[in-house]
Structures are given as structure tokens and as C-alpha cells.
Coordinates of C-alpha atoms and ligand atoms in Angstrom, one line a residue:
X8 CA 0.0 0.0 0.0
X9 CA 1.5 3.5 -0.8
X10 CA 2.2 5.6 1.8
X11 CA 0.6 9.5 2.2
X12 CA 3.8 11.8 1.8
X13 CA 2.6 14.0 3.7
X14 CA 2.2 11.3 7.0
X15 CA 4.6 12.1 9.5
X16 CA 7.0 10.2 11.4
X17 CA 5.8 10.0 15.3
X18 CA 8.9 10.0 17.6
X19 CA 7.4 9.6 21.2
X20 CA 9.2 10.2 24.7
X21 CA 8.1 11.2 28.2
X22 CA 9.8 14.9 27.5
X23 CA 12.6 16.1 25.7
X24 CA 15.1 12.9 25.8
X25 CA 13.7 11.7 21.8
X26 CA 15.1 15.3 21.0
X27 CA 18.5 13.5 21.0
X28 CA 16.6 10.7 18.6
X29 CA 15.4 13.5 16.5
X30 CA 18.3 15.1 16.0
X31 CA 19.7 12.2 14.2
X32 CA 16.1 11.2 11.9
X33 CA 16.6 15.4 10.8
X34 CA 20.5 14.2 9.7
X35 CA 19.4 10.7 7.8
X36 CA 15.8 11.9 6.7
X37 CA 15.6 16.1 6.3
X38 CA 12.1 16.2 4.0
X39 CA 10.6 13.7 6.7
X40 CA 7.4 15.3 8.3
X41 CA 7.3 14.9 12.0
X42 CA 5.7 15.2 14.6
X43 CA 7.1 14.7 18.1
X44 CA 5.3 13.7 21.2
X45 CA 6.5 14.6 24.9
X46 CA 4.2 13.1 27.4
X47 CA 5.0 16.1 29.4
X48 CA 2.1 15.4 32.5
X49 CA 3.6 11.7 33.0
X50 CA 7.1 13.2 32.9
X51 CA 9.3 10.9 35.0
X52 CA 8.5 7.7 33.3
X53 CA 11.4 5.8 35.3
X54 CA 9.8 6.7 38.6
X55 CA 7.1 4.5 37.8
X56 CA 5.4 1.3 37.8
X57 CA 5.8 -0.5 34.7
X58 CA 1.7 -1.2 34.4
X59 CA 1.7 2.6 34.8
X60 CA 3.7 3.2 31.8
X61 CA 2.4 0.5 30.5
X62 CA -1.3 1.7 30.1
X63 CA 0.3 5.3 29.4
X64 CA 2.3 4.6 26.3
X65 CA -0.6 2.2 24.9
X66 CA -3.4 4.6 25.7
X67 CA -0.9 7.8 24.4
X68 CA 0.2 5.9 21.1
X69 CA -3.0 4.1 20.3
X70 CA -5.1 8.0 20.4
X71 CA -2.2 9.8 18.5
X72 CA -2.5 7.2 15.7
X73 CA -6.1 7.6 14.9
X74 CA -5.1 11.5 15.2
X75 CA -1.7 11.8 13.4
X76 CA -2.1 8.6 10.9
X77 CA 1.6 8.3 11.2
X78 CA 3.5 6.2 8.7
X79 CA 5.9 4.8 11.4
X80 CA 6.2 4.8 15.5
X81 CA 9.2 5.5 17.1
X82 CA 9.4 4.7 21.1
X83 CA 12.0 7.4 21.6
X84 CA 12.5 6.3 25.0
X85 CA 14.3 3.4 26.4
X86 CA 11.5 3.2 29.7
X87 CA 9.0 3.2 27.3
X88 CA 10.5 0.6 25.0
X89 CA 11.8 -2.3 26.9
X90 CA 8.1 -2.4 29.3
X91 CA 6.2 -1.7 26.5
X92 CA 7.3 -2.3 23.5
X93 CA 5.7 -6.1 22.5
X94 CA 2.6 -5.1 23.7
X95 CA 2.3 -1.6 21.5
X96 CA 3.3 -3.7 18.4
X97 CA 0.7 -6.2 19.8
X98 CA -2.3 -4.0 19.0
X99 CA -1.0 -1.1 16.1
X100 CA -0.6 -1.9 12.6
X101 CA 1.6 1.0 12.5
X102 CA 5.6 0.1 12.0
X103 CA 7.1 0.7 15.4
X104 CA 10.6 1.0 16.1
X105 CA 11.9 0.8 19.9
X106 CA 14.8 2.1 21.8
X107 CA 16.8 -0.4 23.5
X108 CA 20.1 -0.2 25.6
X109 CA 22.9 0.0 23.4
X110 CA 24.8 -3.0 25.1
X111 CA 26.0 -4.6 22.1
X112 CA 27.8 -1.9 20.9
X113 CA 29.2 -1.4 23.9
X114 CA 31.0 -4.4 24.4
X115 CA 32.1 -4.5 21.0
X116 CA 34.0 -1.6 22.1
X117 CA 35.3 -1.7 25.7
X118 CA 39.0 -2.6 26.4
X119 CA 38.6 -3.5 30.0
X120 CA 35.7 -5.9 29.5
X121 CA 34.0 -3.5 31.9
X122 CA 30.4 -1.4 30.9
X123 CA 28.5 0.8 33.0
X124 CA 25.1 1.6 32.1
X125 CA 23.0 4.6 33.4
X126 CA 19.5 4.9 32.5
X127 CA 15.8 5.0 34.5
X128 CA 15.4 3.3 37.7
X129 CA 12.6 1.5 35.5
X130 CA 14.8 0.8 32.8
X131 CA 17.9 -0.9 34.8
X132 CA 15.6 -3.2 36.2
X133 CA 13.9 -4.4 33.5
X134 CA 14.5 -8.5 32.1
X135 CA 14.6 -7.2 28.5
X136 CA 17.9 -5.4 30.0
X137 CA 19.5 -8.8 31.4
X138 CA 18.3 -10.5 28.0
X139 CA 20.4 -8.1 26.4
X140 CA 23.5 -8.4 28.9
X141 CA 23.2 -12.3 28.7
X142 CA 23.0 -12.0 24.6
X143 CA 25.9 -9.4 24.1
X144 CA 28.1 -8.7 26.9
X145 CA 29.0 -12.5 28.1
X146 CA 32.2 -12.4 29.8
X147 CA 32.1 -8.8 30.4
X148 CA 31.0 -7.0 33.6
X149 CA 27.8 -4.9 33.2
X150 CA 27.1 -2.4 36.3
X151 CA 24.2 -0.6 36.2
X152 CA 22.8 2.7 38.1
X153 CA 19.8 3.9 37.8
X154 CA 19.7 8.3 37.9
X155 CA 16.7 9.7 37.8
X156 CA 18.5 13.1 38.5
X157 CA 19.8 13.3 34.7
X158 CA 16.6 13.0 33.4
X159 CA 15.8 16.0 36.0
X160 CA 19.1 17.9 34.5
X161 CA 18.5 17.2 30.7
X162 CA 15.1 18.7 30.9
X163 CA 16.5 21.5 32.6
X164 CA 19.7 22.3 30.7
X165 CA 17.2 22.3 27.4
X166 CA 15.1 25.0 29.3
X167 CA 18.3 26.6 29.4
X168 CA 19.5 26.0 33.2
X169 CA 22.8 24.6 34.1
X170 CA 22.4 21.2 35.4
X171 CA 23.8 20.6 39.4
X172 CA 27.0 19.2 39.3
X173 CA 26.1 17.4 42.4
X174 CA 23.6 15.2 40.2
X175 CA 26.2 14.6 37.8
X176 CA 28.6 13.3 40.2
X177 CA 26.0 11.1 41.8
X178 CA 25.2 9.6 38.7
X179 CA 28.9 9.1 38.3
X180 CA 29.9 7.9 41.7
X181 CA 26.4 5.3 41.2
X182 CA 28.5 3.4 38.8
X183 CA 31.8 4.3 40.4
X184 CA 31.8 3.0 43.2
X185 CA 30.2 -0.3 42.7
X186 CA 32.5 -3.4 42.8
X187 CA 34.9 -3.2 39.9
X188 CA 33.4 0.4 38.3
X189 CA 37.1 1.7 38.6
X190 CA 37.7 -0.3 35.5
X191 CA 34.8 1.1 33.4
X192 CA 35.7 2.6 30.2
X193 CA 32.7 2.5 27.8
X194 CA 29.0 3.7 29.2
X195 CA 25.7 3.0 27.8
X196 CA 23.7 6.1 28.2
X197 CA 20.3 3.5 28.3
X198 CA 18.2 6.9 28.7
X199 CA 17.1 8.8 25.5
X200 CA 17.7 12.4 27.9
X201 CA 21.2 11.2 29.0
X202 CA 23.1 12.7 25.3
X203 CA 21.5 15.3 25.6
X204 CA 24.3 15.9 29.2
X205 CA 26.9 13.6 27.4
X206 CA 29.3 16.6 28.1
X207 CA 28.7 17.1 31.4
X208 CA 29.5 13.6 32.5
X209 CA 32.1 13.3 30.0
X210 CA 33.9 15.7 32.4
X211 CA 33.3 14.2 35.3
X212 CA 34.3 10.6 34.2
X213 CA 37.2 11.6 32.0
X214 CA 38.2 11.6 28.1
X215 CA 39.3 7.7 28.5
X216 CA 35.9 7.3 28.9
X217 CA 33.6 6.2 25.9
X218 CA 29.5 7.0 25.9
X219 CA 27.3 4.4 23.5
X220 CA 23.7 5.5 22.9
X221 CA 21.4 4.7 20.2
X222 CA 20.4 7.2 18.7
X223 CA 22.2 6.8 15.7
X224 CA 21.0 3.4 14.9
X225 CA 17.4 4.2 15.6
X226 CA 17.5 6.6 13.1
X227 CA 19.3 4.3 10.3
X228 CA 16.3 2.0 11.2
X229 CA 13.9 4.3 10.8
X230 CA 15.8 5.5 7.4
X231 CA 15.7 1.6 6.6
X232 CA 11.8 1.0 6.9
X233 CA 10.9 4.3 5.1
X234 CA 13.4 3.3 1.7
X235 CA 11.4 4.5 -1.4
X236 CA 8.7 6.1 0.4
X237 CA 7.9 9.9 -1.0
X238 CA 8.2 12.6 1.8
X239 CA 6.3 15.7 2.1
X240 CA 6.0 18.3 4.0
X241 CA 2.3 19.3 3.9
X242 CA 2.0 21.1 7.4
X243 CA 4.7 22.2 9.7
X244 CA 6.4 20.5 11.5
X245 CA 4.7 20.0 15.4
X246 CA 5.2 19.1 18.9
X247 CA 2.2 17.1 20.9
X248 CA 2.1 17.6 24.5
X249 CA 0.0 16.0 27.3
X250 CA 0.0 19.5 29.2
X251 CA -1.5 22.8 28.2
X252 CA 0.7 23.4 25.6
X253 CA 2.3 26.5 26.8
X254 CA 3.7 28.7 24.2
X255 CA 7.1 29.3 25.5
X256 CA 7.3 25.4 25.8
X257 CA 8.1 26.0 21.6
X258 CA 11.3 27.2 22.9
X259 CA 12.1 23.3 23.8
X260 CA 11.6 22.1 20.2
X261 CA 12.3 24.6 18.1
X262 CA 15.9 24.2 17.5
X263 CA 14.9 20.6 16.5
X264 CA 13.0 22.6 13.3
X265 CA 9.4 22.3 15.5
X266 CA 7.8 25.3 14.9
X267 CA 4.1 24.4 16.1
X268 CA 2.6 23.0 19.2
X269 CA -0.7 21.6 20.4
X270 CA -2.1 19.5 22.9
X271 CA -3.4 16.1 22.8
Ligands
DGL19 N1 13.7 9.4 28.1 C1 13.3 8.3 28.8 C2 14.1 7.0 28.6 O1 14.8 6.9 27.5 C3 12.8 8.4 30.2 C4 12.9 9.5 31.1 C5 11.8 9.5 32.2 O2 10.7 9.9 31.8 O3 12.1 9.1 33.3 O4 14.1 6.1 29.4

């Protein structure tokens, strides 16, 4: 069946963390329509239960496809992706692509044989996490820490704050100073926000250290699924929000080429 051009991609996340998704779709894809969705009134997702953000991400997706007829799903949020993920795909027809800890690549790069991996308190917990570690990182050591506080400074350092150093370092010191962190030299930032203060704990940890995310790779899938499909750009570009959608709340997406908001 031939796609609409004018169908948009949907990139969804709790708040601004798929802005680090998007940035890489805008690099691979520039004519694609999108429209991004920030569940901004169940902003943090990795404080919750997973049937919480379970029924939020099903109820949130399945409503903004019969509104937004996308051509293709992305999850822009790891939280989001490895409780819900299965079940989403369960009931749309719509192509969805997740966001899953980038492990493999991880351990395909490490010297020591030793990760770290920061993301939600939801997300380090989940089994889809210890699939992934028993799949890709056998005879390495994966140490996880979950900091909720860098999803707390992302959204604040794109609203133009500076984010607390203290929250840095304890995200740091979570991986740290667990048995055998000393040795970690490549960290998995399993949190669609965490790029977006790549530079903040690049300082604290140290150049030897290497951050893996996904980003890239979601956007080369999303590039994948959409081969020969016509794009075009029939309305601007827009962001969907689960709050009032405050004007000066533009501000967050606009350098990411959003120029219009509404709320769901
Ligand atoms: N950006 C999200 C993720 O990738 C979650 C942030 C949150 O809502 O806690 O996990």
C-alpha cells in the first residue's frame, strides 16, 4: 500500500530525551514530516510502575495514531520501549521501532571488559535489560545505576538551566563505586535524555571514557523502513504535548526545526 507523503513520522518520549533521537532522523531523513510527542504530565517515566507506563504509552500511542495517521512509530525512550514495546506492536498496525540499551555496541567496544550503564530506575531493572547483557556482553561485567537526576538535568539544561553538578557526580559515583566500576571505560547512556548531558558527565568521568547510545542506529532503522517512500512536507512540523501546551514550551523544540505546538 502507498504511503501519504505527507504522513509524519511520530517520535514519542516522556519529554525532551527523543530530542536527541530527532536530531539524528533530521540528519538521515531532512524532507521527513514529523511530529514529536512529549508526554509532558507523566514526565518521569522511570519513577514508575511499569503497568503505569504501560497503560500510558498504549493509551498515548494508540489515540495519537487515529489523530496523526503516522507512517511509522518510534518509542524514543528506552523506559517506554523495553516495558512496552511487544505489547504496543501487539495491537497497532503501524511500524514501530523501539529504543533499547545500546549494550552490544558497547561491548564490541570496551578494552577493559567492563560497561557501565545509566539509565531509568525502571529501565535498569527491566528482564529485556538482562536478555540483552546475557545475549551481548557475556564475559564482560555490566554495572548498572539507575539516575533519575539526569533526566531532571536534561530537561532543565534544554530549558536553558545549568544542570547541578552534584547530580552529575552522583550519577557518576552510582557506577563508580560499585564493585569493579574503577575499570569502566565505555557507558551505555540507556536513557534517550542522558546525550543530551553527554558533556557534562564526560567531564566528570574523563576523556578515557567512551558514551554508546542509540540514537544513531534508531535513526538508520527508521531510514531503513521508510526506503522508497515519498516525503512531504504538507503542514509544519509540530510538537504534541499532554499539558497545556504553553507557548514558551516551543522554545524546547524549536531548534529541533518544531515550529508548532498543540495539545493532545
Ligand atoms: N527518556 C526516557 C528514557 O529513555 C525516560 C525519562 C523518564 O521519563 O524518566 O528512558
Amino acid at each position: 500500500m502507498d504511503v501519504d507523503p505527507a504522513s509524519p513520522i511520530l517520535l514519542f518520549d516522556s519529554g525532551v530525551g527523543g530530542l536527541s533521537v530527532l536530531a539524528e532522523v533530521r540528519k538521515l531523513l531532512p524532507d521527513a514530516p514529523v511530529i514529536y510527542a512529549a508526554d509532558l504530565a507523566g514526565l518521569p517515566y522511570g519513577t514508575k510502575t511499569e503497568a503505569e507506563i504501560a497503560a500510558r504509552v498504549a493509551g498515548l500511542l494508540g489515540r495519537m495514531s487515529e489523530r496523526y495517521k503516522p507512517r511509522l512509530i518510534c518509542i524514543a525512550c528506552n523506559t517506554a520501549s523495553t516495558i512496552a514495546l511487544g505489547m504496543v506492536r501487539e495491537v497497532l498496525h503501524t511500524p514501530i521501532v523501539g529504543t533499547v540499551p545500546a549494550i552490544k555496541p558497547a561491548a564490541a567496544l570496551t578494552k577493559t571488559g567492563t560497561i557501565g550503564l545509566l539509565g531509568t530506575l525502571a529501565t535498569v531493572r527491566q528482564s529485556y535489560v538482562d536478555e540483552l547483557e546475557a545475549q551481548f556482553a557475556q564475559g564482560k561485567r555490566l554495572i548498572r545505576h539507575g539516575a533519575p537526576g539526569l533526566v531532571r538535568a536534561a530537561e532543565l539544561k534544554l530549558r536553558g538551566g545549568t544542570p547541578d553538578p552534584a547530580i552529575i557526580a552522583e550519577a557518576v559515583a552510582g557506577l563508580r563505586d560499585q564493585p569493579g566500576g574503577e575499570a569502566i571505560d565505555t557507558v551505555v547512556l540507556a536513557c534517550t535524555h542522558f546525550p543530551l548531558v553527554e558533556e557534562e558527565l564526560r567531564a566528570a568521568m574523563g576523556d578515557d571514557v567512551q558514551f554508546v547510545h542509540g540514537a544513531a542506529g534508531i535513526a538508520r532503522r527508521i531510514a531503513y523502513l521508510t526506503q522508497g517512500q515519498e516525503f512531504r512536507r504538507a503542514a509544519p512540523d509540530k510538537a504534541v504535548v499532554t499539558t497545556a501546551a504553553a507557548p514558551d514550551l516551543l522554545n524546547l523544540f524549536s531548534p529541533y526545526g518544531i515550529t508548532e505546538i498543540e495539545s493532545l
